[in-house]
């Protein structure tokens, strides 16, 4: 017997139901949002993806670098001008808590500009401002990102099979400039394909699930695999009311993909890091992952961040600064090694308290909205949340204003907060409780 999709009662708004306050069905509302906000979503995403592309483009890198900030400033202004917004308290506290990190002798104009660009990202696609129009814009951005994740994975596999030479770093980088960029995108795509299969069990989603999972394995990123595996496992274990055969099939399919890929049945000629000349020997697709094994590539970076935190525990050493560890002066890049430790080292206890305020505010809203949220919404938000919670521990993009993965993280956080608030139940106060009249004795 074929597994069935979820019933309409399992999701808050189905295509045949009117969206409250608009009279439009959910499908009509999505089409209307794409028409109104699709251009702005493409405008925001294009500079980030184009700059991280493995294709050689006749565009100067500095143009794309500063173009991202110009577009983000424009989009932040648009969100503000749309009006009807309010500042989310937890996010506002978090931003304010990073301000003391700008008042250091080592802080230059570049760090201040990076902080300003980061704030614009939080305004434009992140959760700072809550409004109806901003929420619809963020929903379109995340919808486009979900399809981009899948498209990038499929394109990367096709480019590899066709042997098209591209320029990137890492054993398998596909159509992006670095394997460590492709890995988290493939991980998020895997979670999304699993979610799509849960909501609508069709073979196409299983096929895409295999492709995205294969892409992630090819990249050899242990943090992305751990984060994605944990998110998928949580989603599979949280499935209630769905057919058990559907769950077992999806899990067995993932295990089968890994077994086929790792067996060496699929192999290719590994290219050098610039993708221009293949090596002579063929290598198993996941050899990069097994070669890493338990090799420690993070402890020295974590120790560097802890050392910086000890030197300035209250306000940190300064926003977007690192004194120790790996620093690329030419590329103007730093590698914190962990977003959580970057918070401590760059913004100190002030920054840590600010992020705790953000998490507390979001958690409080979620507790009030969870009873009215659909199982699908909880699965989608929970699986992706687990991915980021784990991945942020190994990658330091939380303060990276120009990072593609950082943009994806804040776009998801903004969309997720909107979903939570959309389902939030009103707080019941003591005065609103029904009064119970005492029973008089006869």
mmCIF file of N, CA and C in Angstrom, residues 24-114:
data_model
loop_
_atom_site.group_PDB
_atom_site.id
_atom_site.type_symbol
_atom_site.label_atom_id
_atom_site.label_comp_id
_atom_site.label_asym_id
_atom_site.label_seq_id
_atom_site.Cartn_x
_atom_site.Cartn_y
_atom_site.Cartn_z
ATOM 1 N N UNK A 24 -7.504 35.026 0.260
ATOM 2 C CA UNK A 24 -6.783 34.248 -0.738
ATOM 3 C C UNK A 24 -6.427 32.886 -0.171
ATOM 4 N N UNK A 25 -6.375 31.885 -1.040
ATOM 5 C CA UNK A 25 -5.898 30.588 -0.607
ATOM 6 C C UNK A 25 -4.394 30.669 -0.382
ATOM 7 N N UNK A 26 -3.848 29.645 0.278
ATOM 8 C CA UNK A 26 -2.408 29.649 0.557
ATOM 9 C C UNK A 26 -1.599 29.682 -0.737
ATOM 10 N N UNK A 27 -2.046 28.915 -1.752
ATOM 11 C CA UNK A 27 -1.344 28.908 -3.031
ATOM 12 C C UNK A 27 -1.392 30.278 -3.694
ATOM 13 N N UNK A 28 -2.554 30.926 -3.679
ATOM 14 C CA UNK A 28 -2.686 32.260 -4.263
ATOM 15 C C UNK A 28 -1.826 33.276 -3.515
ATOM 16 N N UNK A 29 -1.764 33.138 -2.188
ATOM 17 C CA UNK A 29 -0.965 34.060 -1.401
ATOM 18 C C UNK A 29 0.517 33.898 -1.712
ATOM 19 N N UNK A 30 0.988 32.653 -1.869
ATOM 20 C CA UNK A 30 2.386 32.427 -2.211
ATOM 21 C C UNK A 30 2.712 32.996 -3.582
ATOM 22 N N UNK A 31 1.814 32.808 -4.540
ATOM 23 C CA UNK A 31 2.033 33.363 -5.875
ATOM 24 C C UNK A 31 2.074 34.884 -5.833
ATOM 25 N N UNK A 32 1.214 35.462 -5.031
ATOM 26 C CA UNK A 32 1.194 36.926 -4.903
ATOM 27 C C UNK A 32 2.480 37.430 -4.244
ATOM 28 N N UNK A 33 2.955 36.704 -3.236
ATOM 29 C CA UNK A 33 4.193 37.112 -2.566
ATOM 30 C C UNK A 33 5.385 37.016 -3.510
ATOM 31 N N UNK A 34 5.432 35.958 -4.322
ATOM 32 C CA UNK A 34 6.531 35.834 -5.277
ATOM 33 C C UNK A 34 6.515 36.993 -6.273
ATOM 34 N N UNK A 35 5.330 37.392 -6.682
ATOM 35 C CA UNK A 35 5.210 38.494 -7.636
ATOM 36 C C UNK A 35 5.686 39.803 -7.032
ATOM 37 N N UNK A 36 5.350 40.041 -5.764
ATOM 38 C CA UNK A 36 5.677 41.303 -5.120
ATOM 39 C C UNK A 36 7.111 41.351 -4.575
ATOM 40 N N UNK A 37 7.618 40.212 -4.093
ATOM 41 C CA UNK A 37 8.910 40.214 -3.399
ATOM 42 C C UNK A 37 9.973 39.352 -4.074
ATOM 43 N N UNK A 38 9.606 38.686 -5.169
ATOM 44 C CA UNK A 38 10.568 37.830 -5.848
ATOM 45 C C UNK A 38 11.780 38.577 -6.358
ATOM 46 N N UNK A 39 11.557 39.751 -6.945
ATOM 47 C CA UNK A 39 12.681 40.547 -7.460
ATOM 48 C C UNK A 39 13.641 40.933 -6.345
ATOM 49 N N UNK A 40 13.087 41.350 -5.210
ATOM 50 C CA UNK A 40 13.944 41.770 -4.095
ATOM 51 C C UNK A 40 14.707 40.585 -3.518
ATOM 52 N N UNK A 41 14.075 39.439 -3.487
ATOM 53 C CA UNK A 41 14.753 38.242 -2.988
ATOM 54 C C UNK A 41 15.930 37.864 -3.886
ATOM 55 N N UNK A 42 15.720 37.904 -5.198
ATOM 56 C CA UNK A 42 16.798 37.600 -6.139
ATOM 57 C C UNK A 42 17.915 38.629 -6.030
ATOM 58 N N UNK A 43 17.526 39.889 -5.854
ATOM 59 C CA UNK A 43 18.515 40.959 -5.734
ATOM 60 C C UNK A 43 19.409 40.756 -4.518
ATOM 61 N N UNK A 44 18.848 40.266 -3.432
ATOM 62 C CA UNK A 44 19.634 40.032 -2.215
ATOM 63 C C UNK A 44 20.536 38.814 -2.351
ATOM 64 N N UNK A 45 20.021 37.743 -2.930
ATOM 65 C CA UNK A 45 20.755 36.477 -2.970
ATOM 66 C C UNK A 45 21.813 36.435 -4.071
ATOM 67 N N UNK A 46 21.547 37.072 -5.205
ATOM 68 C CA UNK A 46 22.427 36.947 -6.369
ATOM 69 C C UNK A 46 23.880 37.319 -6.088
ATOM 70 N N UNK A 47 24.182 38.488 -5.473
ATOM 71 C CA UNK A 47 25.599 38.837 -5.269
ATOM 72 C C UNK A 47 26.346 37.826 -4.412
ATOM 73 N N UNK A 48 25.697 37.235 -3.427
ATOM 74 C CA UNK A 48 26.365 36.270 -2.555
ATOM 75 C C UNK A 48 26.687 34.979 -3.303
ATOM 76 N N UNK A 49 25.721 34.465 -4.056
ATOM 77 C CA UNK A 49 25.945 33.212 -4.774
ATOM 78 C C UNK A 49 26.877 33.404 -5.961
ATOM 79 N N UNK A 50 26.776 34.534 -6.641
ATOM 80 C CA UNK A 50 27.641 34.781 -7.796
ATOM 81 C C UNK A 50 29.101 34.890 -7.349
ATOM 82 N N UNK A 51 29.347 35.589 -6.238
ATOM 83 C CA UNK A 51 30.730 35.749 -5.763
ATOM 84 C C UNK A 51 31.327 34.419 -5.321
ATOM 85 N N UNK A 52 30.513 33.505 -4.808
ATOM 86 C CA UNK A 52 31.018 32.212 -4.344
ATOM 87 C C UNK A 52 30.915 31.134 -5.426
ATOM 88 N N UNK A 53 30.663 31.533 -6.645
ATOM 89 C CA UNK A 53 30.549 30.579 -7.741
ATOM 90 C C UNK A 53 31.925 30.096 -8.172
ATOM 91 N N UNK A 54 32.002 28.846 -8.642
ATOM 92 C CA UNK A 54 33.261 28.285 -9.143
ATOM 93 C C UNK A 54 33.483 28.620 -10.611
ATOM 94 N N UNK A 55 32.518 29.275 -11.236
ATOM 95 C CA UNK A 55 32.660 29.666 -12.636
ATOM 96 C C UNK A 55 33.490 30.948 -12.732
ATOM 97 N N UNK A 56 34.307 31.022 -13.738
ATOM 98 C CA UNK A 56 35.116 32.223 -13.965
ATOM 99 C C UNK A 56 34.243 33.294 -14.604
ATOM 100 N N UNK A 57 34.053 34.378 -13.881
ATOM 101 C CA UNK A 57 33.182 35.440 -14.357
ATOM 102 C C UNK A 57 33.995 36.692 -14.669
ATOM 103 N N UNK A 58 33.612 37.419 -15.720
ATOM 104 C CA UNK A 58 34.350 38.637 -16.092
ATOM 105 C C UNK A 58 33.967 39.832 -15.229
ATOM 106 N N UNK A 59 33.882 39.592 -13.927
ATOM 107 C CA UNK A 59 33.502 40.651 -12.989
ATOM 108 C C UNK A 59 34.562 40.719 -11.897
ATOM 109 N N UNK A 60 35.038 41.913 -11.613
ATOM 110 C CA UNK A 60 36.050 42.077 -10.581
ATOM 111 C C UNK A 60 35.504 41.649 -9.220
ATOM 112 N N UNK A 61 36.343 40.965 -8.444
ATOM 113 C CA UNK A 61 35.896 40.446 -7.154
ATOM 114 C C UNK A 61 35.493 41.565 -6.205
ATOM 115 N N UNK A 62 36.185 42.697 -6.259
ATOM 116 C CA UNK A 62 35.852 43.816 -5.375
ATOM 117 C C UNK A 62 34.467 44.371 -5.675
ATOM 118 N N UNK A 63 34.071 44.324 -6.960
ATOM 119 C CA UNK A 63 32.745 44.806 -7.339
ATOM 120 C C UNK A 63 31.674 43.942 -6.679
ATOM 121 N N UNK A 64 31.885 42.623 -6.709
ATOM 122 C CA UNK A 64 30.934 41.725 -6.068
ATOM 123 C C UNK A 64 30.985 41.845 -4.554
ATOM 124 N N UNK A 65 32.194 42.073 -4.017
ATOM 125 C CA UNK A 65 32.361 42.183 -2.569
ATOM 126 C C UNK A 65 31.573 43.371 -2.015
ATOM 127 N N UNK A 66 31.785 44.533 -2.618
ATOM 128 C CA UNK A 66 31.074 45.721 -2.134
ATOM 129 C C UNK A 66 29.638 45.775 -2.654
ATOM 130 N N UNK A 67 29.370 45.066 -3.765
ATOM 131 C CA UNK A 67 28.015 45.010 -4.281
ATOM 132 C C UNK A 67 27.062 44.336 -3.308
ATOM 133 N N UNK A 68 27.565 43.318 -2.587
ATOM 134 C CA UNK A 68 26.727 42.654 -1.594
ATOM 135 C C UNK A 68 26.289 43.617 -0.502
ATOM 136 N N UNK A 69 27.218 44.447 -0.045
ATOM 137 C CA UNK A 69 26.887 45.390 1.026
ATOM 138 C C UNK A 69 25.938 46.473 0.541
ATOM 139 N N UNK A 70 26.125 46.926 -0.707
ATOM 140 C CA UNK A 70 25.242 47.948 -1.260
ATOM 141 C C UNK A 70 23.816 47.408 -1.386
ATOM 142 N N UNK A 71 23.689 46.181 -1.879
ATOM 143 C CA UNK A 71 22.373 45.569 -2.021
ATOM 144 C C UNK A 71 21.730 45.349 -0.659
ATOM 145 N N UNK A 72 22.539 44.918 0.319
ATOM 146 C CA UNK A 72 21.996 44.668 1.646
ATOM 147 C C UNK A 72 21.534 45.968 2.307
ATOM 148 N N UNK A 73 22.279 47.051 2.084
ATOM 149 C CA UNK A 73 21.875 48.351 2.624
ATOM 150 C C UNK A 73 20.555 48.796 1.999
ATOM 151 N N UNK A 74 20.427 48.592 0.694
ATOM 152 C CA UNK A 74 19.178 48.938 0.008
ATOM 153 C C UNK A 74 18.017 48.132 0.545
ATOM 154 N N UNK A 75 18.244 46.825 0.758
ATOM 155 C CA UNK A 75 17.163 45.963 1.231
ATOM 156 C C UNK A 75 16.784 46.291 2.662
ATOM 157 N N UNK A 76 17.783 46.608 3.497
ATOM 158 C CA UNK A 76 17.482 46.999 4.877
ATOM 159 C C UNK A 76 16.635 48.266 4.894
ATOM 160 N N UNK A 77 16.959 49.218 4.012
ATOM 161 C CA UNK A 77 16.171 50.450 3.914
ATOM 162 C C UNK A 77 14.751 50.155 3.455
ATOM 163 N N UNK A 78 14.602 49.219 2.519
ATOM 164 C CA UNK A 78 13.272 48.861 2.034
ATOM 165 C C UNK A 78 12.426 48.251 3.146
ATOM 166 N N UNK A 79 13.023 47.362 3.928
ATOM 167 C CA UNK A 79 12.277 46.734 5.028
ATOM 168 C C UNK A 79 11.805 47.786 6.021
ATOM 169 N N UNK A 80 12.662 48.775 6.285
ATOM 170 C CA UNK A 80 12.287 49.848 7.211
ATOM 171 C C UNK A 80 11.187 50.722 6.607
ATOM 172 N N UNK A 81 11.320 51.043 5.313
ATOM 173 C CA UNK A 81 10.349 51.923 4.659
ATOM 174 C C UNK A 81 8.994 51.245 4.456
ATOM 175 N N UNK A 82 8.964 49.925 4.429
ATOM 176 C CA UNK A 82 7.679 49.235 4.310
ATOM 177 C C UNK A 82 6.772 49.556 5.488
ATOM 178 N N UNK A 83 7.368 49.885 6.625
ATOM 179 C CA UNK A 83 6.600 50.335 7.786
ATOM 180 C C UNK A 83 5.843 49.209 8.476
ATOM 181 N N UNK A 84 5.106 49.613 9.522
ATOM 182 C CA UNK A 84 4.305 48.669 10.275
ATOM 183 C C UNK A 84 5.118 47.672 11.071
ATOM 184 N N UNK A 85 6.374 48.013 11.349
ATOM 185 C CA UNK A 85 7.246 47.045 12.009
ATOM 186 C C UNK A 85 7.427 47.369 13.488
ATOM 187 N N UNK A 86 7.894 46.380 14.195
ATOM 188 C CA UNK A 86 8.302 46.536 15.584
ATOM 189 C C UNK A 86 9.622 45.796 15.780
ATOM 190 N N UNK A 87 10.393 46.247 16.727
ATOM 191 C CA UNK A 87 11.691 45.635 17.008
ATOM 192 C C UNK A 87 11.502 44.471 17.974
ATOM 193 N N UNK A 88 12.009 43.320 17.613
ATOM 194 C CA UNK A 88 11.968 42.178 18.525
ATOM 195 C C UNK A 88 12.996 42.393 19.629
ATOM 196 N N UNK A 89 12.528 42.326 20.859
ATOM 197 C CA UNK A 89 13.342 42.714 22.005
ATOM 198 C C UNK A 89 14.633 41.896 22.098
ATOM 199 N N UNK A 90 14.534 40.570 21.969
ATOM 200 C CA UNK A 90 15.708 39.730 22.108
ATOM 201 C C UNK A 90 16.774 40.044 21.085
ATOM 202 N N UNK A 91 16.373 40.300 19.847
ATOM 203 C CA UNK A 91 17.336 40.623 18.789
ATOM 204 C C UNK A 91 17.946 41.999 19.024
ATOM 205 N N UNK A 92 17.114 42.948 19.459
ATOM 206 C CA UNK A 92 17.631 44.281 19.763
ATOM 207 C C UNK A 92 18.655 44.264 20.868
ATOM 208 N N UNK A 93 18.399 43.480 21.918
ATOM 209 C CA UNK A 93 19.360 43.350 23.017
ATOM 210 C C UNK A 93 20.651 42.733 22.516
ATOM 211 N N UNK A 94 20.558 41.734 21.659
ATOM 212 C CA UNK A 94 21.749 41.090 21.117
ATOM 213 C C UNK A 94 22.612 42.074 20.332
ATOM 214 N N UNK A 95 21.970 42.876 19.474
ATOM 215 C CA UNK A 95 22.730 43.861 18.698
ATOM 216 C C UNK A 95 23.369 44.907 19.607
ATOM 217 N N UNK A 96 22.605 45.385 20.594
ATOM 218 C CA UNK A 96 23.138 46.392 21.511
ATOM 219 C C UNK A 96 24.312 45.838 22.317
ATOM 220 N N UNK A 97 24.275 44.538 22.618
ATOM 221 C CA UNK A 97 25.332 43.927 23.420
ATOM 222 C C UNK A 97 26.653 43.842 22.670
ATOM 223 N N UNK A 98 26.622 43.959 21.351
ATOM 224 C CA UNK A 98 27.869 43.915 20.580
ATOM 225 C C UNK A 98 28.522 45.294 20.447
ATOM 226 N N UNK A 99 27.796 46.345 20.795
ATOM 227 C CA UNK A 99 28.350 47.700 20.649
ATOM 228 C C UNK A 99 29.632 47.932 21.445
ATOM 229 N N UNK A 100 29.736 47.468 22.707
ATOM 230 C CA UNK A 100 30.992 47.704 23.446
ATOM 231 C C UNK A 100 32.223 47.132 22.760
ATOM 232 N N UNK A 101 32.064 46.137 21.917
ATOM 233 C CA UNK A 101 33.219 45.546 21.236
ATOM 234 C C UNK A 101 33.813 46.472 20.182
ATOM 235 N N UNK A 102 33.098 47.547 19.843
ATOM 236 C CA UNK A 102 33.618 48.506 18.858
ATOM 237 C C UNK A 102 34.522 49.552 19.480
ATOM 238 N N UNK A 103 34.539 49.651 20.813
ATOM 239 C CA UNK A 103 35.323 50.691 21.483
ATOM 240 C C UNK A 103 36.629 50.103 22.016
ATOM 241 N N UNK A 104 37.472 49.694 21.092
ATOM 242 C CA UNK A 104 38.796 49.178 21.407
ATOM 243 C C UNK A 104 39.820 49.934 20.574
ATOM 244 N N UNK A 105 41.024 50.025 21.095
ATOM 245 C CA UNK A 105 42.075 50.729 20.360
ATOM 246 C C UNK A 105 42.413 50.020 19.049
ATOM 247 N N UNK A 106 42.257 48.686 19.037
ATOM 248 C CA UNK A 106 42.615 47.927 17.843
ATOM 249 C C UNK A 106 41.551 48.006 16.755
ATOM 250 N N UNK A 107 40.376 48.506 17.111
ATOM 251 C CA UNK A 107 39.276 48.568 16.150
ATOM 252 C C UNK A 107 39.533 49.667 15.132
ATOM 253 N N UNK A 108 39.445 49.305 13.867
ATOM 254 C CA UNK A 108 39.602 50.288 12.797
ATOM 255 C C UNK A 108 38.302 50.496 12.055
ATOM 256 N N UNK A 109 38.382 51.298 10.994
ATOM 257 C CA UNK A 109 37.178 51.589 10.217
ATOM 258 C C UNK A 109 36.597 50.327 9.587
ATOM 259 N N UNK A 110 37.478 49.399 9.212
ATOM 260 C CA UNK A 110 37.006 48.192 8.541
ATOM 261 C C UNK A 110 36.115 47.364 9.466
ATOM 262 N N UNK A 111 36.499 47.246 10.736
ATOM 263 C CA UNK A 111 35.683 46.479 11.678
ATOM 264 C C UNK A 111 34.331 47.147 11.910
ATOM 265 N N UNK A 112 34.345 48.479 11.996
ATOM 266 C CA UNK A 112 33.088 49.207 12.179
ATOM 267 C C UNK A 112 32.188 49.026 10.955
ATOM 268 N N UNK A 113 32.785 49.062 9.769
ATOM 269 C CA UNK A 113 32.000 48.853 8.548
ATOM 270 C C UNK A 113 31.433 47.438 8.500
ATOM 271 N N UNK A 114 32.235 46.463 8.933
ATOM 272 C CA UNK A 114 31.751 45.078 8.956
ATOM 273 C C UNK A 114 30.595 44.930 9.945
#
